[in-house]
Coordinates of C-alpha atoms in Angstrom, one line a residue:
Chain A
M274 CA -18.4 -6.8 -12.7
N275 CA -16.1 -6.1 -15.6
P276 CA -12.6 -7.2 -14.4
N277 CA -10.9 -4.5 -16.5
Y278 CA -12.5 -1.8 -14.3
L279 CA -12.1 -1.2 -10.6
D280 CA -15.2 -1.3 -8.4
F281 CA -15.7 2.5 -8.4
E282 CA -15.4 2.5 -12.2
Q283 CA -18.2 0.0 -12.7
P284 CA -20.7 2.7 -13.9
I285 CA -18.2 3.6 -16.6
A286 CA -17.9 -0.1 -17.5
E287 CA -21.7 -0.3 -17.9
L288 CA -21.8 2.6 -20.2
E289 CA -18.9 1.3 -22.3
A290 CA -20.7 -2.1 -22.5
K291 CA -23.8 -0.3 -23.8
I292 CA -21.7 1.5 -26.4
E293 CA -20.2 -1.8 -27.5
E294 CA -23.6 -3.3 -27.8
L295 CA -24.9 -0.5 -29.9
R296 CA -21.9 -0.7 -32.2
Y297 CA -22.6 -4.3 -32.7
V298 CA -26.3 -3.6 -33.5
G299 CA -25.2 -0.7 -35.7
D300 CA -23.1 -3.0 -37.9
D301 CA -26.0 -5.0 -39.3
S302 CA -28.9 -2.6 -39.1
E303 CA -29.9 0.2 -41.4
I304 CA -30.8 2.6 -38.6
N305 CA -28.2 5.3 -38.0
I306 CA -27.2 5.0 -34.4
G307 CA -23.9 6.9 -34.8
E308 CA -25.4 9.9 -33.1
E309 CA -26.6 7.8 -30.2
I310 CA -23.1 6.3 -29.8
T311 CA -21.5 9.8 -29.8
K312 CA -23.9 10.9 -27.2
L313 CA -23.2 7.9 -25.0
Q314 CA -19.4 8.3 -25.4
E315 CA -19.7 11.9 -24.3
K316 CA -21.7 10.7 -21.3
S317 CA -19.1 8.1 -20.5
R318 CA -16.3 10.8 -20.7
S319 CA -18.2 13.1 -18.4
L320 CA -19.0 10.3 -16.0
T321 CA -15.3 9.3 -15.9
R322 CA -14.4 12.9 -15.3
S323 CA -16.8 13.2 -12.5
I324 CA -15.8 9.9 -10.8
F325 CA -12.1 10.8 -11.2
S326 CA -12.5 14.3 -9.8
K327 CA -13.5 13.0 -6.4
L328 CA -11.4 9.9 -5.9
T329 CA -10.7 8.9 -2.4
P330 CA -7.1 8.1 -1.3
W331 CA -8.0 4.4 -1.2
Q332 CA -9.4 4.5 -4.7
T333 CA -6.2 6.3 -5.8
S334 CA -4.1 3.6 -4.2
K335 CA -6.1 1.0 -6.3
L336 CA -5.3 2.9 -9.4
A337 CA -1.6 3.2 -8.4
R338 CA -1.5 -0.6 -8.2
H339 CA -3.7 -1.3 -11.2
P340 CA -2.5 -4.4 -13.0
M341 CA -2.6 -2.5 -16.3
R342 CA -0.7 0.5 -15.0
P343 CA 2.4 1.3 -17.1
Y344 CA 5.7 0.4 -15.4
T345 CA 9.2 1.8 -15.7
L346 CA 10.2 0.0 -18.9
D347 CA 6.9 1.2 -20.6
Y348 CA 8.0 4.8 -20.0
I349 CA 11.7 4.2 -20.9
D350 CA 10.5 3.0 -24.3
R351 CA 8.5 6.1 -24.9
I352 CA 10.6 8.9 -23.3
F353 CA 14.2 7.9 -24.0
T354 CA 16.3 6.8 -26.9
D355 CA 19.5 4.7 -27.0
F356 CA 18.6 2.8 -23.8
Q357 CA 21.2 0.3 -22.8
E358 CA 20.4 -1.7 -19.7
L359 CA 23.2 -2.2 -17.2
H360 CA 23.0 -5.2 -15.0
G361 CA 24.2 -6.4 -11.6
D362 CA 25.7 -5.1 -8.4
R363 CA 29.2 -6.5 -9.1
S364 CA 29.2 -8.6 -5.9
F365 CA 26.3 -10.8 -5.7
A366 CA 23.6 -10.8 -8.4
D367 CA 21.4 -8.9 -10.8
D368 CA 18.1 -8.0 -9.2
S369 CA 15.5 -7.5 -11.9
A370 CA 13.1 -5.8 -9.5
I371 CA 15.2 -2.7 -10.3
V372 CA 16.2 -1.9 -13.8
G373 CA 18.9 0.6 -14.7
G374 CA 20.9 1.8 -17.6
M375 CA 21.9 4.7 -19.7
A376 CA 19.8 6.4 -22.3
R377 CA 19.2 9.8 -23.9
I378 CA 16.4 12.3 -23.3
D379 CA 16.2 14.8 -26.1
G380 CA 19.8 13.8 -27.0
M381 CA 21.1 14.3 -23.5
P382 CA 22.7 11.3 -21.7
V383 CA 21.1 10.3 -18.4
M384 CA 21.3 7.4 -16.0
I385 CA 17.9 5.8 -15.4
I386 CA 17.1 3.7 -12.4
G387 CA 13.6 2.4 -11.7
H388 CA 11.6 -0.3 -9.9
Q389 CA 10.1 -2.8 -12.3
K390 CA 7.0 -4.9 -11.7
G391 CA 6.0 -7.8 -13.9
R392 CA 3.1 -7.9 -16.3
D393 CA 2.3 -11.6 -15.8
T394 CA 2.9 -14.2 -13.2
K395 CA 6.1 -15.5 -14.7
E396 CA 7.6 -12.0 -15.0
N397 CA 6.3 -11.1 -11.6
I398 CA 8.2 -14.0 -10.1
R399 CA 11.3 -13.0 -11.9
R400 CA 10.9 -9.4 -10.9
N401 CA 9.7 -10.3 -7.4
F402 CA 6.6 -8.0 -7.9
G403 CA 8.9 -5.0 -7.9
M404 CA 10.2 -5.7 -4.4
P405 CA 14.0 -5.3 -4.5
R406 CA 16.5 -7.2 -2.5
P407 CA 19.8 -5.6 -1.3
E408 CA 21.6 -6.4 -4.5
G409 CA 18.9 -4.3 -6.4
Y410 CA 19.7 -1.3 -4.2
R411 CA 23.4 -1.9 -4.6
K412 CA 23.1 -2.0 -8.3
A413 CA 21.3 1.3 -8.1
L414 CA 24.1 2.6 -6.0
R415 CA 26.7 1.5 -8.4
L416 CA 24.9 3.2 -11.3
M417 CA 24.5 6.4 -9.3
K418 CA 28.1 6.6 -8.5
M419 CA 29.0 6.0 -12.1
A420 CA 26.6 8.8 -13.1
E421 CA 28.4 11.0 -10.6
R422 CA 31.8 10.1 -12.0
F423 CA 30.8 11.0 -15.6
R424 CA 28.6 14.0 -14.5
I425 CA 25.4 12.5 -15.9
P426 CA 22.1 13.3 -14.3
V427 CA 20.2 10.5 -12.6
I428 CA 16.5 9.9 -13.3
T429 CA 14.6 7.5 -11.1
F430 CA 11.2 6.0 -11.4
I431 CA 9.6 4.8 -8.2
D432 CA 7.0 1.9 -8.2
T433 CA 7.3 -0.7 -5.5
P434 CA 5.2 -2.2 -2.7
G435 CA 8.4 -2.0 -0.7
A436 CA 11.8 -3.5 -0.2
Y437 CA 11.5 -7.3 -0.1
P438 CA 10.8 -8.7 3.4
G439 CA 12.5 -12.1 3.1
V440 CA 15.1 -14.2 4.9
D441 CA 17.7 -13.8 2.2
A442 CA 17.2 -10.1 2.0
E443 CA 17.8 -9.7 5.7
E444 CA 20.9 -12.0 5.5
R445 CA 22.4 -9.7 2.9
G446 CA 21.7 -6.5 4.8
Q447 CA 18.5 -5.0 3.4
S448 CA 18.7 -2.2 6.0
E449 CA 22.2 -1.3 5.2
A450 CA 21.6 -1.3 1.5
I451 CA 18.7 1.2 1.9
A452 CA 20.6 3.3 4.4
R453 CA 23.6 3.5 2.2
N454 CA 21.6 4.8 -0.8
L455 CA 20.1 7.5 1.4
F456 CA 23.5 8.5 2.6
V457 CA 25.0 8.6 -0.9
M458 CA 22.1 10.2 -2.7
A459 CA 22.1 13.1 -0.1
D460 CA 25.5 14.1 -1.4
L461 CA 25.7 12.7 -5.0
K462 CA 27.4 15.3 -7.1
T463 CA 25.0 15.2 -10.1
P464 CA 21.4 16.2 -10.4
I465 CA 18.8 13.6 -9.3
I466 CA 15.2 13.7 -10.5
C467 CA 12.7 11.3 -8.9
T468 CA 9.2 10.4 -10.2
V469 CA 6.8 8.2 -8.4
I470 CA 4.9 6.5 -11.2
G471 CA 2.8 4.0 -9.2
E472 CA 3.3 2.7 -5.7
G473 CA 5.7 4.6 -3.5
G474 CA 6.2 2.0 -0.8
S475 CA 8.1 3.1 2.2
G476 CA 11.9 2.7 2.6
G477 CA 12.0 0.6 -0.5
A478 CA 10.8 3.6 -2.5
L479 CA 12.9 6.2 -0.7
A480 CA 16.0 4.2 -1.3
I481 CA 16.0 5.6 -4.9
G482 CA 13.9 8.6 -4.0
V483 CA 16.2 11.3 -2.6
G484 CA 16.7 14.0 -5.1
D485 CA 16.6 17.6 -6.3
R486 CA 13.1 17.3 -7.7
V487 CA 10.5 14.8 -6.5
M488 CA 7.5 14.5 -8.7
M489 CA 4.5 12.2 -8.6
L490 CA 2.1 11.0 -11.3
E491 CA -1.4 12.2 -10.5
Y492 CA -2.8 8.9 -9.4
S493 CA 0.3 7.4 -7.8
T494 CA 0.8 7.1 -4.0
Y495 CA 3.7 7.5 -1.6
S496 CA 3.6 6.4 2.0
V497 CA 5.5 5.3 5.0
I498 CA 3.7 1.9 5.0
S499 CA 1.0 0.4 2.8
P500 CA -2.6 1.3 3.8
E501 CA -3.2 -2.5 4.6
G502 CA 0.0 -2.6 6.7
C503 CA -0.9 0.5 8.6
A504 CA -4.4 -0.7 9.2
S505 CA -3.4 -4.1 10.5
I506 CA -1.0 -2.5 13.0
L507 CA -2.9 0.6 14.2
W508 CA -6.5 -0.7 13.7
K509 CA -5.6 -4.3 14.2
S510 CA -7.5 -5.1 11.0
A511 CA -6.4 -4.9 7.4
E512 CA -10.0 -4.2 6.5
K513 CA -9.5 -0.7 7.7
A514 CA -7.1 0.0 4.9
E515 CA -9.5 2.6 3.5
D516 CA -9.4 4.6 6.8
A517 CA -5.6 4.2 6.9
A518 CA -5.2 5.5 3.4
E519 CA -7.3 8.5 4.3
A520 CA -5.4 9.2 7.5
M521 CA -1.9 9.0 6.1
G522 CA -2.5 11.3 3.1
I523 CA -0.8 9.2 0.5
T524 CA -1.9 11.0 -2.7
A525 CA 0.0 13.4 -4.9
K526 CA -2.4 16.2 -4.2
R527 CA -2.1 15.9 -0.5
L528 CA 1.7 15.5 -0.5
K529 CA 2.1 18.6 -2.7
E530 CA 0.0 20.6 -0.2
L531 CA 2.3 19.3 2.6
E532 CA 5.3 20.4 0.5
L533 CA 6.7 16.9 0.5
I534 CA 6.9 16.7 -3.3
D535 CA 7.5 19.4 -5.9
D536 CA 5.2 18.7 -8.8
I537 CA 2.3 16.6 -9.9
V538 CA 2.4 15.1 -13.4
R539 CA -1.1 15.0 -15.0
E540 CA -2.5 11.7 -16.2
P541 CA -5.0 11.4 -19.0
L542 CA -8.7 10.9 -18.4
G543 CA -9.3 7.5 -16.6
S544 CA -5.6 7.3 -15.5
A545 CA -2.3 6.4 -17.1
Y546 CA -3.0 3.0 -18.6
R547 CA -5.9 4.4 -20.8
D548 CA -3.4 6.4 -22.7
I549 CA 0.2 5.5 -22.0
D550 CA 1.6 7.7 -24.8
T551 CA 0.1 10.9 -23.4
T552 CA 1.2 10.0 -19.9
A553 CA 4.8 9.4 -21.2
R554 CA 4.7 12.8 -23.0
N555 CA 3.6 14.5 -19.8
I556 CA 6.4 12.8 -17.8
K557 CA 8.9 13.7 -20.5
Q558 CA 7.9 17.3 -20.4
A559 CA 8.3 17.4 -16.6
L560 CA 11.6 15.7 -16.7
V561 CA 13.1 18.0 -19.3
G562 CA 11.9 21.0 -17.3
A563 CA 13.4 19.6 -14.1
L564 CA 16.7 18.8 -15.8
E565 CA 16.9 22.3 -17.3
S566 CA 16.1 24.0 -14.0
T567 CA 18.7 21.9 -12.0
E568 CA 21.3 22.6 -14.7
K569 CA 20.7 26.3 -14.3
V570 CA 21.3 26.2 -10.6
G571 CA 24.8 24.9 -10.8
L572 CA 26.1 21.9 -8.9
D573 CA 27.4 23.5 -5.6
K574 CA 24.2 25.4 -5.1
L575 CA 22.1 22.4 -6.1
L576 CA 23.8 20.2 -3.4
D577 CA 23.2 22.9 -0.8
Q578 CA 19.6 23.2 -1.8
R579 CA 19.2 19.4 -1.7
Y580 CA 20.6 19.3 1.8
E581 CA 18.5 22.2 3.0
R582 CA 15.4 20.6 1.7
L583 CA 16.2 17.3 3.5
M584 CA 16.8 19.2 6.7
S585 CA 13.5 21.1 6.4
Y586 CA 11.4 17.9 6.6
G587 CA 9.3 17.7 9.7
N588 CA 6.9 19.4 12.0
F589 CA 7.5 20.3 15.6
I590 CA 7.3 23.1 18.1
K591 CA 10.3 24.6 19.9
E592 CA 9.3 25.3 23.4
E593 CA 10.7 28.4 25.1
A594 CA 13.6 27.5 27.3
S595 CA 12.4 27.7 30.9
Chain B
M224 CA -10.4 -17.4 45.6
S225 CA -10.6 -20.8 47.2
W226 CA -13.7 -22.2 48.9
F227 CA -12.0 -21.8 52.2
E228 CA -11.3 -18.1 51.7
K229 CA -14.9 -17.6 50.6
L230 CA -16.1 -19.1 53.9
M231 CA -14.2 -16.5 55.9
P232 CA -15.9 -13.4 57.0
S233 CA -14.8 -10.5 54.9
R234 CA -13.2 -8.5 57.7
I235 CA -10.5 -11.2 58.3
R236 CA -9.9 -11.8 54.6
T237 CA -6.4 -10.7 53.5
E238 CA -7.1 -10.5 49.8
G239 CA -4.0 -9.5 47.9
G240 CA -2.4 -8.7 51.3
T241 CA 0.5 -11.0 50.8
K242 CA 1.4 -9.1 47.6
R243 CA 1.3 -5.8 49.3
A244 CA 3.7 -6.9 51.9
I245 CA 6.6 -6.5 49.4
P246 CA 7.2 -2.9 48.3
E247 CA 6.7 -2.3 44.6
G248 CA 9.8 -2.7 42.5
L249 CA 12.1 -4.2 45.0
W250 CA 12.4 -7.3 43.0
S251 CA 12.2 -7.9 39.3
K252 CA 12.3 -10.9 37.1
C253 CA 14.7 -11.6 34.3
T254 CA 12.7 -11.5 31.1
A255 CA 14.8 -14.4 29.7
C256 CA 15.6 -16.9 32.5
S257 CA 12.9 -15.8 34.9
A258 CA 15.3 -15.6 37.8
V259 CA 14.0 -13.3 40.6
L260 CA 16.5 -10.5 41.0
Y261 CA 17.1 -7.9 43.6
R262 CA 16.3 -4.7 41.8
A263 CA 19.2 -2.6 43.2
E264 CA 21.7 -5.3 42.3
L265 CA 20.3 -5.5 38.8
E266 CA 20.6 -1.8 38.4
R267 CA 24.2 -1.9 39.6
N268 CA 24.7 -4.5 36.9
Q269 CA 23.3 -2.1 34.2
D270 CA 20.2 -4.2 33.8
V271 CA 22.1 -7.2 32.7
C272 CA 20.8 -10.4 34.4
P273 CA 23.6 -11.6 36.7
K274 CA 22.4 -15.2 36.3
C275 CA 22.1 -15.5 32.5
N276 CA 23.7 -12.4 31.1
H277 CA 20.5 -11.4 29.3
H278 CA 20.6 -7.7 28.4
M279 CA 17.3 -6.2 29.4
R280 CA 16.0 -3.1 27.7
V281 CA 17.2 0.2 29.0
Y282 CA 15.3 3.3 28.2
G283 CA 16.7 6.5 26.8
R284 CA 17.8 8.7 29.7
R285 CA 19.0 5.8 31.8
R286 CA 21.0 4.5 28.9
L287 CA 22.9 7.8 28.7
D288 CA 23.3 7.9 32.5
I289 CA 25.0 4.5 32.3
F290 CA 27.2 5.5 29.4
L291 CA 28.4 9.0 30.1
D292 CA 30.8 10.2 32.7
E293 CA 29.0 11.8 35.6
S294 CA 30.1 15.2 34.5
P295 CA 30.1 17.3 32.5
R296 CA 26.6 16.6 31.0
E297 CA 24.6 19.0 28.9
E298 CA 21.3 18.1 27.3
I299 CA 20.9 19.0 23.7
A300 CA 17.7 20.1 21.9
S301 CA 15.5 19.4 24.8
E302 CA 13.0 22.1 23.7
Y303 CA 11.5 20.1 20.7
V304 CA 7.9 19.0 21.1
P305 CA 6.0 16.9 18.6
V306 CA 2.9 18.2 16.9
D307 CA 0.1 16.4 15.1
K308 CA 0.1 18.2 11.8
L309 CA -1.9 15.6 10.0
R310 CA -4.5 15.3 12.8
F311 CA -3.9 11.6 12.6
K312 CA -6.5 9.3 14.1
D313 CA -6.6 5.6 14.1
S314 CA -8.4 3.7 16.9
K315 CA -7.0 6.5 19.0
K316 CA -6.0 10.1 18.3
Y317 CA -2.2 10.6 17.7
K318 CA -2.5 13.6 20.0
D319 CA -3.8 11.5 22.8
R320 CA -1.2 8.8 22.2
L321 CA 1.5 11.5 22.5
I322 CA 0.0 12.8 25.8
Q323 CA -0.1 9.3 27.1
A324 CA 3.4 8.5 26.1
Q325 CA 4.7 11.8 27.5
K326 CA 2.9 11.1 30.8
N327 CA 4.3 7.5 31.0
T328 CA 7.9 8.4 30.2
D329 CA 8.2 12.0 31.4
E330 CA 9.9 12.7 28.0
K331 CA 8.7 14.9 25.1
D332 CA 9.5 12.4 22.5
A333 CA 11.5 9.2 21.9
L334 CA 15.1 10.6 21.5
I335 CA 17.3 12.0 24.2
A336 CA 20.5 13.8 23.3
Y337 CA 23.4 14.8 25.5
K338 CA 26.9 16.3 25.2
G339 CA 29.3 14.9 27.7
K340 CA 32.3 12.6 28.1
V341 CA 32.9 8.9 28.0
K342 CA 36.0 8.0 30.1
G343 CA 37.2 11.6 29.5
V344 CA 36.7 11.6 25.8
D345 CA 34.3 14.3 24.5
V346 CA 31.2 12.8 22.9
V347 CA 27.7 13.7 21.8
A348 CA 25.4 10.8 22.6
V349 CA 21.8 10.2 21.6
S350 CA 19.5 7.5 22.9
F351 CA 16.1 6.1 22.1
D352 CA 13.4 5.6 24.7
F353 CA 11.6 2.5 23.5
R354 CA 8.8 3.1 26.0
F355 CA 7.8 6.2 24.0
M356 CA 5.6 4.8 21.2
G357 CA 8.0 2.0 20.6
G358 CA 10.9 4.4 20.1
S359 CA 9.4 5.3 16.7
M360 CA 11.0 8.0 14.6
G361 CA 8.9 11.0 13.8
S362 CA 9.8 14.6 13.1
V363 CA 11.1 15.4 16.6
V364 CA 13.4 12.3 16.7
G365 CA 14.8 13.2 13.3
E366 CA 15.3 16.9 14.2
K367 CA 17.0 16.1 17.5
F368 CA 19.3 13.6 15.8
V369 CA 20.3 16.3 13.3
Q370 CA 20.8 18.9 16.1
A371 CA 23.0 16.5 18.0
A372 CA 25.0 15.8 14.8
N373 CA 25.3 19.5 14.2
V374 CA 26.9 19.9 17.7
S375 CA 29.3 17.1 16.7
L376 CA 30.1 18.9 13.4
A377 CA 30.5 22.3 15.0
E378 CA 32.8 21.1 17.8
N379 CA 34.4 18.2 16.0
I380 CA 33.2 15.8 18.7
P381 CA 32.2 12.2 17.7
L382 CA 28.6 11.1 17.8
V383 CA 27.3 7.9 19.4
C384 CA 23.8 6.7 18.9
F385 CA 22.0 4.0 21.0
S386 CA 19.0 2.9 18.9
A387 CA 16.0 1.0 20.2
S388 CA 13.1 1.5 17.8
G389 CA 10.3 -0.2 16.0
G390 CA 10.9 2.1 13.0
A391 CA 9.2 5.1 11.5
R392 CA 6.2 6.6 13.3
M393 CA 3.2 5.8 11.2
Q394 CA 1.1 8.6 12.7
E395 CA 3.4 11.1 11.0
A396 CA 3.0 9.3 7.7
L397 CA 5.4 10.5 5.0
F398 CA 7.0 13.0 7.3
S399 CA 8.4 10.2 9.3
L400 CA 9.7 8.4 6.2
M401 CA 11.6 11.6 5.3
Q402 CA 13.4 11.5 8.6
M403 CA 15.3 8.6 7.2
A404 CA 16.7 10.7 4.4
K405 CA 17.2 13.7 6.8
T406 CA 19.2 11.8 9.4
S407 CA 21.3 10.0 6.7
A408 CA 22.1 13.3 5.0
V409 CA 23.6 14.8 8.1
L410 CA 25.7 11.7 8.5
A411 CA 27.0 12.1 5.0
R412 CA 28.1 15.6 6.1
M413 CA 29.8 14.1 9.1
A414 CA 31.6 11.6 7.0
R415 CA 32.8 14.4 4.7
Q416 CA 34.2 16.3 7.7
R417 CA 35.7 13.2 9.2
V418 CA 33.8 13.3 12.4
P419 CA 33.3 9.7 13.7
F420 CA 29.9 8.2 14.2
I421 CA 29.4 5.0 16.2
S422 CA 26.1 3.3 16.1
V423 CA 25.1 1.0 18.9
L424 CA 22.2 -1.2 18.0
T425 CA 20.2 -2.4 21.0
D426 CA 17.0 -4.5 21.3
P427 CA 15.1 -3.9 19.1
T428 CA 16.3 -1.8 16.1
M429 CA 14.0 -2.3 13.2
G430 CA 12.4 -0.7 10.1
G431 CA 13.1 2.9 9.2
V432 CA 15.7 3.4 12.0
S433 CA 17.7 0.3 11.1
A434 CA 17.4 1.3 7.4
S435 CA 18.9 4.7 8.0
F436 CA 21.4 6.1 10.5
A437 CA 21.6 2.9 12.7
M438 CA 23.3 1.0 9.9
L439 CA 25.5 3.9 8.9
G440 CA 28.0 3.9 11.7
D441 CA 31.7 4.1 11.0
V442 CA 31.6 1.3 13.5
N443 CA 28.3 -0.6 14.1
I444 CA 28.1 -2.3 17.5
A445 CA 25.3 -4.6 18.7
E446 CA 24.4 -5.6 22.2
P447 CA 24.1 -9.4 22.7
R448 CA 21.0 -11.0 21.3
A449 CA 19.3 -7.8 20.2
L450 CA 16.7 -8.1 17.5
I451 CA 17.9 -6.1 14.5
G452 CA 16.5 -6.0 11.0
F453 CA 14.5 -4.3 8.3
A454 CA 11.3 -6.2 8.2
G455 CA 9.7 -7.6 11.4
P456 CA 9.8 -11.3 11.9
R457 CA 6.0 -11.6 11.7
V458 CA 5.9 -9.8 8.3
I459 CA 8.7 -12.0 6.9
E460 CA 7.0 -15.2 8.2
Q461 CA 3.8 -14.1 6.5
T462 CA 5.6 -13.4 3.2
V463 CA 7.7 -16.5 3.0
R464 CA 5.2 -18.7 4.8
E465 CA 7.8 -20.7 6.7
K466 CA 9.2 -20.8 10.2
L467 CA 12.2 -18.5 10.7
P468 CA 15.5 -20.1 11.7
E469 CA 16.5 -19.9 15.4
G470 CA 18.4 -16.7 16.1
F471 CA 17.3 -15.0 12.9
Q472 CA 17.8 -11.2 13.0
R473 CA 19.6 -11.5 16.3
S474 CA 23.0 -9.7 16.9
E475 CA 24.9 -12.9 16.4
F476 CA 23.2 -13.5 13.0
L477 CA 24.1 -9.9 11.9
L478 CA 27.7 -10.4 13.0
E479 CA 27.9 -13.6 11.1
H480 CA 26.5 -12.0 8.0
G481 CA 28.8 -9.0 8.2
A482 CA 26.3 -6.3 9.1
V483 CA 27.8 -5.3 12.4
D484 CA 31.5 -5.0 13.5
M485 CA 31.1 -6.5 16.9
I486 CA 28.9 -7.6 19.7
V487 CA 29.8 -5.9 23.0
D488 CA 28.5 -6.6 26.5
R489 CA 26.8 -3.6 27.9
R490 CA 29.2 -3.4 30.8
D491 CA 32.1 -3.0 28.4
L492 CA 30.7 -0.4 26.1
R493 CA 32.3 2.6 27.8
D494 CA 35.8 1.0 27.5
R495 CA 35.4 -0.2 24.0
I496 CA 33.8 3.0 22.6
S497 CA 36.2 5.4 24.3
S498 CA 39.1 3.4 23.0
L499 CA 37.7 3.3 19.4
L500 CA 36.9 7.0 19.4
L501 CA 40.5 7.9 20.5
M502 CA 41.9 5.8 17.6
L503 CA 39.4 7.2 15.1
M504 CA 40.3 10.8 16.2
N505 CA 43.9 9.9 15.9
K506 CA 44.6 10.8 19.6
P507 CA 46.9 9.0 22.0
A508 CA 45.5 6.5 24.4
I509 CA 44.9 7.9 27.8
Q510 CA 45.0 6.2 31.1
A511 CA 41.4 6.1 32.1
S512 CA 40.8 7.9 35.3
Q513 CA 37.5 6.1 36.0

């Protein structure tokens, strides 16, 4: 097993290994094997395409949580200019599981708020694996209100396993912090554009996910509970995570069909981490489009539309009054 | 069965007969102190144990029956029925779980809404039935909450919510998560129109319900010793790998940490809430007639 590839990508890994081997041979032999390599590369691409065209929700959730998947700061670097990070909730601490700050996109000032996971163990401990505590959500809230005050659009990036389930988080009111954000975002007087870039984990994701446009990267997921959590509660076994992922419909494609999100942002062949620049360009294009369209609507109408959309969520039957 | 009973001819055996001698439901046991209580007396005491003051769980419709004046009462949004849009199936089909819950509770879903009065003060009150799939919030719960709030908004009547819920309903997947945003949004509108919302958190109020409308009361009230929190104690224990402190996530813990305004004995809720509502609505105190 090649650790850089997920289990279902192993056939690709084998081909790539073969290509590497040939290259190595090619270096010190006189036989021209360039043609062979090109052929194998084409085969590898078409194999990737075929594997990625029929990913299961469970496979997608593995990609969404891939250790090499780009995080919020990777995109901030590539999409925005003049980024200035703003820290702290002004009452307790700075939670680095959420990053926030001002920046420009095509010259236009915006407020950015996003979950941030760590790249290595040390950073992951500092960023708590992207699981915010109440002070993280309260920092986000402070920045949103500031954006409203200065009429600056808010752009959020969602990528969290969930809000942190810890003793200290409960002590400082995790529930209230999330609830307050939902309450304020519903009525925040500036455009809000949300993009799920990796793992959209439950209330901890939604707490920066109420907006005028909600987009998802192609291989990101968004769900009410993690597949493992759902499986251990409903199936009484975390091993059934694959079934749970299937049942919940956590992928961008499914959620678009259900009209719970607006747009899917395409990822390059083999998913985002194989070509971060292209992914960033795709996100940027989607963001600029969303900003332009919300700008056109006008604030009053935008707020009405946001409210109507929130009210429209749900499926039920109304029985005839008897 | 003892050896002596085994020896007896079957026709004179009185297997289980002693149990049958007492009619079903005449007595119940306090879930905290195990005192054996006379059911009728317990009911008169609003399901609070007369011996140890333990507040037992009260389901949706009975909760409103205890809280509201006897008349007028008008049920709101009773016509909403859940559907299984995702055809969700775990070890059991969601559809079958719904039918089972509906049979067990005689309710269509986990939230009951009424317009009525509390000590003469107009109020819209909603209440969770924890027996219905753990009071979980799906589309019907969210919609009924919004419908109730819309009555509040249209008639300028305060809203009171009694929550008792395990959180979002997993079988409705992301739709249930979105109910958190939906219910919070209607409360934002209520706040803008200055219509009061009082949230009463009862045992238990967890997850997506606690992380949305239940924590957004102008006044948050908890019943004594109710379990209230975001993550369940078991999940937290698994995450932090240590034993949780005594009283963790109980009402008293929340009061101490500033998450709720007060802890109120169930038998005082009518007095306290009606008084608060009158002050919030800037109305004179009235001599309560009942």
